PDB file of C-alpha atoms in Angstrom:
ATOM      1  CA  UNK A 887      66.924  77.777 -65.671  1.00  0.00           C
ATOM      2  CA  UNK A 888      63.814  75.712 -64.511  1.00  0.00           C
ATOM      3  CA  UNK A 889      60.184  76.774 -64.644  1.00  0.00           C
ATOM      4  CA  UNK A 890      56.994  75.764 -63.029  1.00  0.00           C
ATOM      5  CA  UNK A 891      54.441  75.310 -66.129  1.00  0.00           C
ATOM      6  CA  UNK A 892      50.673  75.125 -65.596  1.00  0.00           C
ATOM      7  CA  UNK A 893      48.778  73.635 -68.478  1.00  0.00           C
ATOM      8  CA  UNK A 894      45.100  73.935 -67.950  1.00  0.00           C
ATOM      9  CA  UNK A 895      42.050  72.756 -69.777  1.00  0.00           C
ATOM     10  CA  UNK A 896      38.515  71.447 -69.557  1.00  0.00           C
ATOM     11  CA  UNK A 897      37.922  67.382 -69.510  1.00  0.00           C
ATOM     12  CA  UNK A 898      38.565  65.349 -72.483  1.00  0.00           C
ATOM     13  CA  UNK A 899      41.612  67.722 -73.591  1.00  0.00           C
ATOM     14  CA  UNK A 900      44.261  65.135 -73.639  1.00  0.00           C
ATOM     15  CA  UNK A 901      46.058  66.474 -70.412  1.00  0.00           C
ATOM     16  CA  UNK A 902      46.943  63.157 -69.243  1.00  0.00           C
ATOM     17  CA  UNK A 903      47.779  61.655 -72.531  1.00  0.00           C
ATOM     18  CA  UNK A 904      50.370  64.668 -73.022  1.00  0.00           C
ATOM     19  CA  UNK A 905      52.044  64.016 -69.594  1.00  0.00           C
ATOM     20  CA  UNK A 906      52.176  60.106 -70.664  1.00  0.00           C
ATOM     21  CA  UNK A 907      53.635  61.124 -73.925  1.00  0.00           C
ATOM     22  CA  UNK A 908      56.162  63.640 -72.323  1.00  0.00           C
ATOM     23  CA  UNK A 909      57.341  61.074 -69.817  1.00  0.00           C
ATOM     24  CA  UNK A 910      57.900  58.637 -72.589  1.00  0.00           C
ATOM     25  CA  UNK A 911      59.854  61.016 -74.652  1.00  0.00           C
ATOM     26  CA  UNK A 912      62.048  61.803 -71.427  1.00  0.00           C
ATOM     27  CA  UNK A 913      62.647  58.079 -70.789  1.00  0.00           C
ATOM     28  CA  UNK A 914      63.407  57.335 -74.248  1.00  0.00           C
ATOM     29  CA  UNK A 915      66.306  59.717 -74.048  1.00  0.00           C
ATOM     30  CA  UNK A 916      67.426  57.939 -70.999  1.00  0.00           C
ATOM     31  CA  UNK A 917      66.408  60.941 -69.038  1.00  0.00           C
ATOM     32  CA  UNK A 918      64.814  60.580 -65.503  1.00  0.00           C
ATOM     33  CA  UNK A 919      61.129  61.498 -65.051  1.00  0.00           C
ATOM     34  CA  UNK A 920      59.031  61.748 -62.054  1.00  0.00           C
ATOM     35  CA  UNK A 921      55.398  61.642 -62.203  1.00  0.00           C
ATOM     36  CA  UNK A 922      53.213  62.892 -59.493  1.00  0.00           C
ATOM     37  CA  UNK A 923      49.336  62.806 -58.560  1.00  0.00           C
ATOM     38  CA  UNK A 924      47.152  64.001 -55.714  1.00  0.00           C
ATOM     39  CA  UNK A 925      45.810  60.989 -53.628  1.00  0.00           C
ATOM     40  CA  UNK A 926      42.150  62.115 -54.411  1.00  0.00           C
ATOM     41  CA  UNK A 927      41.967  61.115 -57.985  1.00  0.00           C
ATOM     42  CA  UNK A 928      41.500  57.247 -57.646  1.00  0.00           C
ATOM     43  CA  UNK A 929      39.288  56.798 -60.865  1.00  0.00           C
ATOM     44  CA  UNK A 930      41.680  54.099 -62.193  1.00  0.00           C
ATOM     45  CA  UNK A 931      43.177  53.200 -59.079  1.00  0.00           C
ATOM     46  CA  UNK A 932      45.515  55.451 -56.675  1.00  0.00           C
ATOM     47  CA  UNK A 933      48.763  56.400 -57.782  1.00  0.00           C
ATOM     48  CA  UNK A 934      47.958  55.980 -61.600  1.00  0.00           C
ATOM     49  CA  UNK A 935      47.834  58.521 -64.431  1.00  0.00           C
ATOM     50  CA  UNK A 936      45.580  57.118 -67.052  1.00  0.00           C
ATOM     51  CA  UNK A 937      44.600  58.549 -70.188  1.00  0.00           C
ATOM     52  CA  UNK A 938      40.712  57.972 -71.385  1.00  0.00           C
ATOM     53  CA  UNK A 939      42.510  56.046 -74.521  1.00  0.00           C
ATOM     54  CA  UNK A 940      43.619  53.283 -71.912  1.00  0.00           C
ATOM     55  CA  UNK A 941      47.390  54.333 -71.590  1.00  0.00           C
ATOM     56  CA  UNK A 942      48.824  54.286 -68.081  1.00  0.00           C
ATOM     57  CA  UNK A 943      51.404  54.281 -65.722  1.00  0.00           C
ATOM     58  CA  UNK A 944      52.179  54.470 -62.080  1.00  0.00           C
ATOM     59  CA  UNK A 945      52.935  57.673 -60.208  1.00  0.00           C
ATOM     60  CA  UNK A 946      53.889  58.834 -56.770  1.00  0.00           C
ATOM     61  CA  UNK A 947      51.270  60.134 -54.787  1.00  0.00           C
ATOM     62  CA  UNK A 948      52.110  63.488 -53.529  1.00  0.00           C
ATOM     63  CA  UNK A 949      50.088  63.152 -50.332  1.00  0.00           C
ATOM     64  CA  UNK A 950      52.027  59.935 -49.222  1.00  0.00           C
ATOM     65  CA  UNK A 951      55.561  61.841 -49.669  1.00  0.00           C
ATOM     66  CA  UNK A 952      56.017  64.237 -46.946  1.00  0.00           C
ATOM     67  CA  UNK A 953      59.953  64.573 -47.652  1.00  0.00           C
ATOM     68  CA  UNK A 954      59.290  65.036 -51.408  1.00  0.00           C
ATOM     69  CA  UNK A 955      61.915  68.020 -51.632  1.00  0.00           C
ATOM     70  CA  UNK A 956      64.489  65.737 -49.953  1.00  0.00           C
ATOM     71  CA  UNK A 957      63.579  62.563 -52.084  1.00  0.00           C
ATOM     72  CA  UNK A 958      63.625  64.478 -55.331  1.00  0.00           C
ATOM     73  CA  UNK A 959      67.058  66.187 -54.495  1.00  0.00           C
ATOM     74  CA  UNK A 960      68.524  62.781 -54.076  1.00  0.00           C
ATOM     75  CA  UNK A 961      66.885  61.223 -57.236  1.00  0.00           C
ATOM     76  CA  UNK A 962      67.703  64.232 -59.469  1.00  0.00           C
ATOM     77  CA  UNK A 963      65.174  63.844 -62.275  1.00  0.00           C
ATOM     78  CA  UNK A 964      65.380  65.780 -65.377  1.00  0.00           C
ATOM     79  CA  UNK A 965      61.600  66.713 -65.158  1.00  0.00           C
ATOM     80  CA  UNK A 966      58.778  66.405 -62.806  1.00  0.00           C
ATOM     81  CA  UNK A 967      55.317  65.793 -64.543  1.00  0.00           C
ATOM     82  CA  UNK A 968      52.025  66.539 -62.345  1.00  0.00           C
ATOM     83  CA  UNK A 969      48.530  65.281 -63.255  1.00  0.00           C
ATOM     84  CA  UNK A 970      45.217  66.567 -61.882  1.00  0.00           C
ATOM     85  CA  UNK A 971      46.941  69.805 -60.751  1.00  0.00           C
ATOM     86  CA  UNK A 972      43.459  71.372 -59.659  1.00  0.00           C
ATOM     87  CA  UNK A 973      43.529  68.824 -56.760  1.00  0.00           C
ATOM     88  CA  UNK A 974      46.656  70.193 -55.088  1.00  0.00           C
ATOM     89  CA  UNK A 975      46.515  72.375 -51.916  1.00  0.00           C
ATOM     90  CA  UNK A 976      48.379  75.838 -51.917  1.00  0.00           C
ATOM     91  CA  UNK A 977      51.063  74.220 -49.762  1.00  0.00           C
ATOM     92  CA  UNK A 978      51.717  71.529 -52.398  1.00  0.00           C
ATOM     93  CA  UNK A 979      51.824  74.071 -55.160  1.00  0.00           C
ATOM     94  CA  UNK A 980      54.257  76.046 -52.912  1.00  0.00           C
ATOM     95  CA  UNK A 981      56.502  72.878 -52.890  1.00  0.00           C
ATOM     96  CA  UNK A 982      56.528  72.542 -56.524  1.00  0.00           C
ATOM     97  CA  UNK A 983      57.945  76.138 -56.507  1.00  0.00           C
ATOM     98  CA  UNK A 984      60.818  75.043 -54.147  1.00  0.00           C
ATOM     99  CA  UNK A 985      61.603  72.100 -56.477  1.00  0.00           C
ATOM    100  CA  UNK A 986      61.909  74.629 -59.308  1.00  0.00           C
ATOM    101  CA  UNK A 987      63.497  77.281 -57.681  1.00  0.00           C
ATOM    102  CA  UNK A 988      65.959  75.234 -55.371  1.00  0.00           C
ATOM    103  CA  UNK A 989      66.511  72.208 -57.188  1.00  0.00           C
ATOM    104  CA  UNK A 990      66.478  73.660 -60.626  1.00  0.00           C
ATOM    105  CA  UNK A 991      64.128  70.950 -61.839  1.00  0.00           C
ATOM    106  CA  UNK A 992      61.325  71.798 -64.554  1.00  0.00           C
ATOM    107  CA  UNK A 993      57.797  71.118 -63.371  1.00  0.00           C
ATOM    108  CA  UNK A 994      55.005  70.743 -65.566  1.00  0.00           C
ATOM    109  CA  UNK A 995      51.576  70.340 -64.281  1.00  0.00           C
ATOM    110  CA  UNK A 996      48.401  69.758 -65.787  1.00  0.00           C
ATOM    111  CA  UNK A 997      44.645  70.209 -64.480  1.00  0.00           C
ATOM    112  CA  UNK A 998      41.597  71.908 -64.831  1.00  0.00           C
ATOM    113  CA  UNK A 999      40.921  75.519 -64.373  1.00  0.00           C
ATOM    114  CA  UNK A1000      37.395  75.909 -63.025  1.00  0.00           C
ATOM    115  CA  UNK A1001      34.889  73.545 -61.462  1.00  0.00           C
ATOM    116  CA  UNK A1002      31.094  72.955 -62.906  1.00  0.00           C
ATOM    117  CA  UNK A1003      29.943  75.963 -60.774  1.00  0.00           C
ATOM    118  CA  UNK A1004      32.799  78.281 -62.749  1.00  0.00           C
ATOM    119  CA  UNK A1005      34.637  78.378 -59.681  1.00  0.00           C
ATOM    120  CA  UNK A1006      38.497  77.889 -59.466  1.00  0.00           C
ATOM    121  CA  UNK A1007      39.708  74.945 -57.651  1.00  0.00           C
ATOM    122  CA  UNK A1008      42.314  75.722 -54.942  1.00  0.00           C
ATOM    123  CA  UNK A1009      45.037  74.263 -56.615  1.00  0.00           C
ATOM    124  CA  UNK A1010      44.124  76.010 -59.762  1.00  0.00           C
ATOM    125  CA  UNK A1011      44.315  79.284 -57.999  1.00  0.00           C
ATOM    126  CA  UNK A1012      47.551  78.713 -56.557  1.00  0.00           C
ATOM    127  CA  UNK A1013      49.081  77.444 -60.180  1.00  0.00           C
ATOM    128  CA  UNK A1014      47.684  80.565 -61.661  1.00  0.00           C
ATOM    129  CA  UNK A1015      49.265  82.782 -59.320  1.00  0.00           C
ATOM    130  CA  UNK A1016      52.689  81.140 -59.194  1.00  0.00           C
ATOM    131  CA  UNK A1017      53.298  79.279 -62.282  1.00  0.00           C
ATOM    132  CA  UNK A1018      56.227  80.893 -64.539  1.00  0.00           C
ATOM    133  CA  UNK A1019      54.187  79.790 -67.741  1.00  0.00           C
ATOM    134  CA  UNK A1020      50.602  79.372 -67.868  1.00  0.00           C
ATOM    135  CA  UNK A1021      49.359  77.699 -71.322  1.00  0.00           C
ATOM    136  CA  UNK A1022      45.648  76.617 -72.432  1.00  0.00           C
ATOM    137  CA  UNK A1023      44.981  73.180 -73.700  1.00  0.00           C
ATOM    138  CA  UNK A1024      42.242  73.654 -76.175  1.00  0.00           C
ATOM    139  CA  UNK A1025      39.257  71.184 -76.011  1.00  0.00           C
ATOM    140  CA  UNK A1026      35.996  71.194 -78.098  1.00  0.00           C
ATOM    141  CA  UNK A1027      32.583  71.326 -76.749  1.00  0.00           C
ATOM    142  CA  UNK A1028      30.622  68.518 -76.215  1.00  0.00           C
ATOM    143  CA  UNK A1029      27.475  69.912 -78.009  1.00  0.00           C
ATOM    144  CA  UNK A1030      28.769  72.275 -80.574  1.00  0.00           C
ATOM    145  CA  UNK A1031      32.110  73.229 -82.311  1.00  0.00           C
ATOM    146  CA  UNK A1032      33.309  75.802 -80.458  1.00  0.00           C
ATOM    147  CA  UNK A1033      36.190  75.759 -77.757  1.00  0.00           C
ATOM    148  CA  UNK A1034      35.149  74.246 -74.408  1.00  0.00           C
ATOM    149  CA  UNK A1035      36.008  76.688 -71.484  1.00  0.00           C
ATOM    150  CA  UNK A1036      33.329  75.071 -68.940  1.00  0.00           C
ATOM    151  CA  UNK A1037      32.448  71.748 -67.361  1.00  0.00           C
ATOM    152  CA  UNK A1038      29.049  70.824 -67.173  1.00  0.00           C
ATOM    153  CA  UNK A1039      28.110  68.283 -64.604  1.00  0.00           C
ATOM    154  CA  UNK A1040      24.862  66.144 -64.604  1.00  0.00           C
ATOM    155  CA  UNK A1041      23.047  64.107 -61.981  1.00  0.00           C
ATOM    156  CA  UNK A1042      20.732  61.343 -63.363  1.00  0.00           C
ATOM    157  CA  UNK A1043      20.924  63.011 -66.537  1.00  0.00           C
ATOM    158  CA  UNK A1044      19.947  66.585 -65.624  1.00  0.00           C
ATOM    159  CA  UNK A1045      22.294  69.448 -65.737  1.00  0.00           C
ATOM    160  CA  UNK A1046      23.089  70.822 -62.174  1.00  0.00           C
ATOM    161  CA  UNK A1047      25.285  73.754 -61.100  1.00  0.00           C
ATOM    162  CA  UNK A1048      25.388  73.086 -57.217  1.00  0.00           C
ATOM    163  CA  UNK A1049      26.594  70.250 -54.822  1.00  0.00           C
ATOM    164  CA  UNK A1050      30.303  69.519 -53.685  1.00  0.00           C
ATOM    165  CA  UNK A1051      33.319  70.966 -55.769  1.00  0.00           C
ATOM    166  CA  UNK A1052      34.731  67.684 -56.185  1.00  0.00           C
ATOM    167  CA  UNK A1053      33.084  64.473 -56.986  1.00  0.00           C
ATOM    168  CA  UNK A1054      35.253  62.201 -59.108  1.00  0.00           C
ATOM    169  CA  UNK A1055      33.811  61.423 -62.230  1.00  0.00           C
ATOM    170  CA  UNK A1056      34.037  60.956 -66.051  1.00  0.00           C
ATOM    171  CA  UNK A1057      31.974  61.416 -68.829  1.00  0.00           C
ATOM    172  CA  UNK A1058      29.082  59.867 -66.924  1.00  0.00           C
ATOM    173  CA  UNK A1059      28.988  62.991 -64.689  1.00  0.00           C
ATOM    174  CA  UNK A1060      30.686  65.767 -66.532  1.00  0.00           C
ATOM    175  CA  UNK A1061      31.324  67.064 -70.001  1.00  0.00           C
ATOM    176  CA  UNK A1062      33.246  69.962 -71.414  1.00  0.00           C
ATOM    177  CA  UNK A1063      31.251  72.686 -73.093  1.00  0.00           C
ATOM    178  CA  UNK A1064      31.548  76.178 -74.519  1.00  0.00           C
ATOM    179  CA  UNK A1065      30.161  79.265 -72.318  1.00  0.00           C
ATOM    180  CA  UNK A1066      26.961  79.437 -74.791  1.00  0.00           C
ATOM    181  CA  UNK A1067      25.996  75.671 -74.408  1.00  0.00           C
ATOM    182  CA  UNK A1068      26.777  76.049 -70.580  1.00  0.00           C
ATOM    183  CA  UNK A1069      24.506  78.866 -70.250  1.00  0.00           C
ATOM    184  CA  UNK A1070      21.967  77.055 -72.461  1.00  0.00           C
ATOM    185  CA  UNK A1071      21.816  74.099 -69.970  1.00  0.00           C
ATOM    186  CA  UNK A1072      22.186  75.673 -66.566  1.00  0.00           C
ATOM    187  CA  UNK A1073      22.591  79.509 -66.948  1.00  0.00           C
ATOM    188  CA  UNK A1074      25.671  81.371 -66.010  1.00  0.00           C
ATOM    189  CA  UNK A1075      26.761  81.243 -62.442  1.00  0.00           C
TER     190      UNK A1075
END
């Protein structure tokens, strides 16, 4: 029986690398895999899943496939992998549950849980509510050796905890930190 998996972490935990590895493993066994991503993440080009190590592959942009359920029913993949799950809408998460429940295809979603203000992203909230399995992918704090659980945002080198929830960026704007280091830099919101 297929399930919806949500694997969350902070940045720099290897989530995109894991998607690329899983896709490779399925395809090496001559199994079909579909990789999906939301349109909003265009750091490395729209419709691309790219790891910080430089490995990449094309992905279907969920927003550009209004008949995704029908397309997947016809394609009959063995697994569906989704990158940047935090950027999904609630409706897109419900669509993923339909894929699992009606097509019996496992769906594995990777994404952030919380933003730099320690608020859940809408996609993360929906995934936490609807996923069959929720797993944490561990990462290490940028400043110390504790497990990172929060994201620290900087503007011009100064930590901030206000502004728009979504501003696409990498290590130049965001780093993963533990709670203590977050509190030391911006306080706890």
